[in-house]
């Protein structure tokens, strides 16, 4: 059942991506990302980028969509933190 | 190249799962999960469960491994929060 599988994957993508949104909205609103560690940003961002590559390799649209969007959100957090400067 | 794809997926699984560990370790150590919202726990947990089902459906070992482990970590956070009681 590839139709049902893709539907499940799309719903999964929607839920995990949406559950990350309030955090990113808060970071963007406050322009403050000091409570994120660079280690987390780099490890999580690299993980998402690899999921994206994996999704392309196996031809999974839900994986590509979810990780493409979430990666861009992590990049936005990294941008806010980079603008702040300060200690890691 | 299914070998390279699985390797990429496994590395992705390792990174995103590892980047969640310090948070869970902190929650478990402090026995405090008051700063998590139930909305996030339920939405993220449901998303992970659906990724797990999707991974089984398309036969992706990295997806099954990563989401199985991360889901159990979110359940641990939910358990700590449930024991605390108190407001959502």
Short mmCIF file of C-alpha atoms in Angstrom, two decimals:
data_model
loop_
_atom_site.label_atom_id
_atom_site.label_comp_id
_atom_site.label_asym_id
_atom_site.label_seq_id
_atom_site.Cartn_x
_atom_site.Cartn_y
_atom_site.Cartn_z
CA UNK A 1 0.00 0.00 0.00
CA UNK A 2 2.23 2.85 -1.15
CA UNK A 3 -0.66 5.34 -0.96
CA UNK A 4 -1.32 4.64 2.70
CA UNK A 5 2.41 4.68 3.51
CA UNK A 6 2.89 8.09 1.87
CA UNK A 7 -0.15 9.41 3.72
CA UNK A 8 1.28 8.18 7.03
CA UNK A 9 4.66 9.70 6.23
CA UNK A 10 3.10 13.01 5.25
CA UNK A 11 1.12 13.19 8.49
CA UNK A 12 4.29 12.31 10.42
CA UNK A 13 6.16 15.07 8.57
CA UNK A 14 3.41 17.57 9.33
CA UNK A 15 3.33 16.73 13.08
CA UNK A 16 7.07 16.73 13.80
CA UNK A 17 7.60 19.88 11.71
CA UNK A 18 4.64 21.71 13.31
CA UNK A 19 5.81 20.77 16.81
CA UNK A 20 9.10 22.59 16.10
CA UNK A 21 7.38 25.79 14.90
CA UNK A 22 6.51 27.45 18.28
CA UNK A 23 10.18 27.22 19.28
CA UNK A 24 11.36 28.84 16.06
CA UNK A 25 8.62 31.49 16.26
CA UNK A 26 9.77 32.36 19.80
CA UNK A 27 13.42 32.57 18.72
CA UNK A 28 12.55 34.77 15.76
CA UNK A 29 10.26 37.03 17.83
CA UNK A 30 12.72 37.53 20.68
CA UNK A 31 15.77 37.59 18.39
CA UNK A 32 17.42 35.59 21.16
CA UNK A 33 19.02 32.17 20.69
CA UNK A 34 21.54 32.24 23.52
CA UNK A 35 19.98 29.20 25.18
CA UNK A 36 20.78 27.02 22.18
CA UNK A 37 24.22 25.40 22.12
CA UNK A 38 26.23 25.43 18.90
CA UNK A 39 26.86 21.72 19.44
CA UNK A 40 23.12 21.05 19.29
CA UNK A 41 22.60 23.34 16.27
CA UNK A 42 25.43 21.74 14.29
CA UNK A 43 24.64 18.11 15.25
CA UNK A 44 20.89 18.46 14.69
CA UNK A 45 21.38 20.49 11.49
CA UNK A 46 23.86 17.96 10.06
CA UNK A 47 21.46 15.14 10.99
CA UNK A 48 18.58 16.87 9.19
CA UNK A 49 20.76 17.48 6.11
CA UNK A 50 21.66 13.77 6.02
CA UNK A 51 17.96 12.78 6.40
CA UNK A 52 17.30 15.08 3.43
CA UNK A 53 19.99 13.34 1.34
CA UNK A 54 18.68 9.94 2.47
CA UNK A 55 15.12 10.97 1.52
CA UNK A 56 16.29 11.97 -1.97
CA UNK A 57 18.28 8.71 -2.29
CA UNK A 58 15.31 6.47 -1.44
CA UNK A 59 12.77 8.77 -3.17
CA UNK A 60 10.73 9.59 -0.08
CA UNK A 61 8.76 12.82 -0.50
CA UNK A 62 7.74 13.04 3.22
CA UNK A 63 11.40 12.77 4.31
CA UNK A 64 12.51 15.41 1.80
CA UNK A 65 9.69 17.81 2.72
CA UNK A 66 9.95 17.46 6.51
CA UNK A 67 13.72 17.68 6.69
CA UNK A 68 14.00 20.43 4.09
CA UNK A 69 11.60 22.64 6.08
CA UNK A 70 13.02 21.78 9.52
CA UNK A 71 16.59 22.30 8.32
CA UNK A 72 15.70 25.78 7.09
CA UNK A 73 14.19 26.51 10.53
CA UNK A 74 17.38 25.38 12.29
CA UNK A 75 19.38 27.58 9.91
CA UNK A 76 17.12 30.50 10.97
CA UNK A 77 17.93 29.77 14.65
CA UNK A 78 21.65 29.55 13.79
CA UNK A 79 21.38 32.93 12.02
CA UNK A 80 19.82 34.59 15.09
CA UNK A 81 22.50 33.09 17.34
CA UNK A 82 25.29 34.11 14.96
CA UNK A 83 24.01 37.71 14.89
CA UNK A 84 24.04 37.81 18.69
CA UNK A 85 27.68 36.80 18.81
CA UNK A 86 28.68 36.05 22.38
CA UNK A 87 29.91 32.81 23.90
CA UNK A 88 28.83 29.38 22.76
CA UNK B 1 23.34 2.67 -4.31
CA UNK B 2 21.28 1.19 -1.48
CA UNK B 3 24.38 0.66 0.67
CA UNK B 4 25.37 4.32 0.59
CA UNK B 5 21.78 5.42 1.15
CA UNK B 6 21.41 3.21 4.24
CA UNK B 7 24.75 4.50 5.55
CA UNK B 8 23.58 8.10 5.09
CA UNK B 9 20.27 7.32 6.79
CA UNK B 10 22.01 5.58 9.68
CA UNK B 11 24.33 8.55 10.24
CA UNK B 12 21.31 10.88 10.07
CA UNK B 13 19.50 8.71 12.62
CA UNK B 14 22.52 8.75 14.92
CA UNK B 15 22.94 12.55 14.78
CA UNK B 16 19.31 13.59 15.29
CA UNK B 17 18.84 10.99 18.06
CA UNK B 18 22.10 11.95 19.83
CA UNK B 19 21.23 15.65 19.67
CA UNK B 20 18.06 14.90 21.66
CA UNK B 21 19.91 12.98 24.41
CA UNK B 22 21.26 15.89 26.54
CA UNK B 23 17.71 17.22 26.90
CA UNK B 24 16.35 13.87 28.02
CA UNK B 25 19.32 13.34 30.36
CA UNK B 26 18.63 16.72 31.97
CA UNK B 27 14.91 15.95 32.37
CA UNK B 28 15.66 12.55 33.89
CA UNK B 29 18.35 13.94 36.22
CA UNK B 30 16.26 16.87 37.49
CA UNK B 31 13.00 14.88 37.46
CA UNK B 32 11.48 18.10 36.18
CA UNK B 33 9.55 18.45 32.93
CA UNK B 34 7.36 21.42 33.77
CA UNK B 35 8.80 23.49 30.94
CA UNK B 36 7.50 21.04 28.35
CA UNK B 37 3.95 21.59 27.13
CA UNK B 38 1.63 18.60 26.79
CA UNK B 39 0.72 19.91 23.32
CA UNK B 40 4.35 19.54 22.24
CA UNK B 41 4.77 16.11 23.87
CA UNK B 42 1.60 14.74 22.25
CA UNK B 43 2.17 16.30 18.80
CA UNK B 44 5.86 15.35 18.64
CA UNK B 45 5.21 11.87 20.09
CA UNK B 46 2.38 11.19 17.62
CA UNK B 47 4.61 12.42 14.78
CA UNK B 48 7.43 10.07 15.84
CA UNK B 49 5.00 7.14 16.10
CA UNK B 50 3.78 7.84 12.55
CA UNK B 51 7.40 8.08 11.26
CA UNK B 52 7.94 4.68 12.90
CA UNK B 53 4.90 3.20 11.10
CA UNK B 54 6.03 4.84 7.85
CA UNK B 55 9.53 3.39 8.30
CA UNK B 56 8.09 -0.10 8.77
CA UNK B 57 5.80 0.38 5.74
CA UNK B 58 8.63 1.39 3.39
CA UNK B 59 11.14 -0.98 5.04
CA UNK B 60 13.60 1.71 6.19
CA UNK B 61 15.77 0.51 9.06
CA UNK B 62 17.21 4.01 9.85
CA UNK B 63 13.69 5.46 10.18
CA UNK B 64 12.54 2.59 12.41
CA UNK B 65 15.63 2.81 14.63
CA UNK B 66 15.75 6.59 15.01
CA UNK B 67 12.05 7.05 15.66
CA UNK B 68 11.75 4.02 17.91
CA UNK B 69 14.52 5.32 20.18
CA UNK B 70 13.40 8.97 20.10
CA UNK B 71 9.78 8.02 20.77
CA UNK B 72 10.83 6.08 23.87
CA UNK B 73 12.77 9.16 25.06
CA UNK B 74 9.70 11.39 24.60
CA UNK B 75 7.65 8.80 26.53
CA UNK B 76 10.25 9.10 29.35
CA UNK B 77 9.77 12.91 29.37
CA UNK B 78 5.98 12.43 29.40
CA UNK B 79 6.37 10.03 32.35
CA UNK B 80 8.39 12.59 34.36
CA UNK B 81 5.83 15.30 33.59
CA UNK B 82 2.90 13.03 34.46
CA UNK B 83 4.48 12.16 37.83
CA UNK B 84 4.86 15.85 38.62
CA UNK B 85 1.18 16.48 38.05
CA UNK B 86 0.46 20.19 38.05
CA UNK B 87 -0.84 22.39 35.24
CA UNK B 88 -0.18 21.82 31.55
#
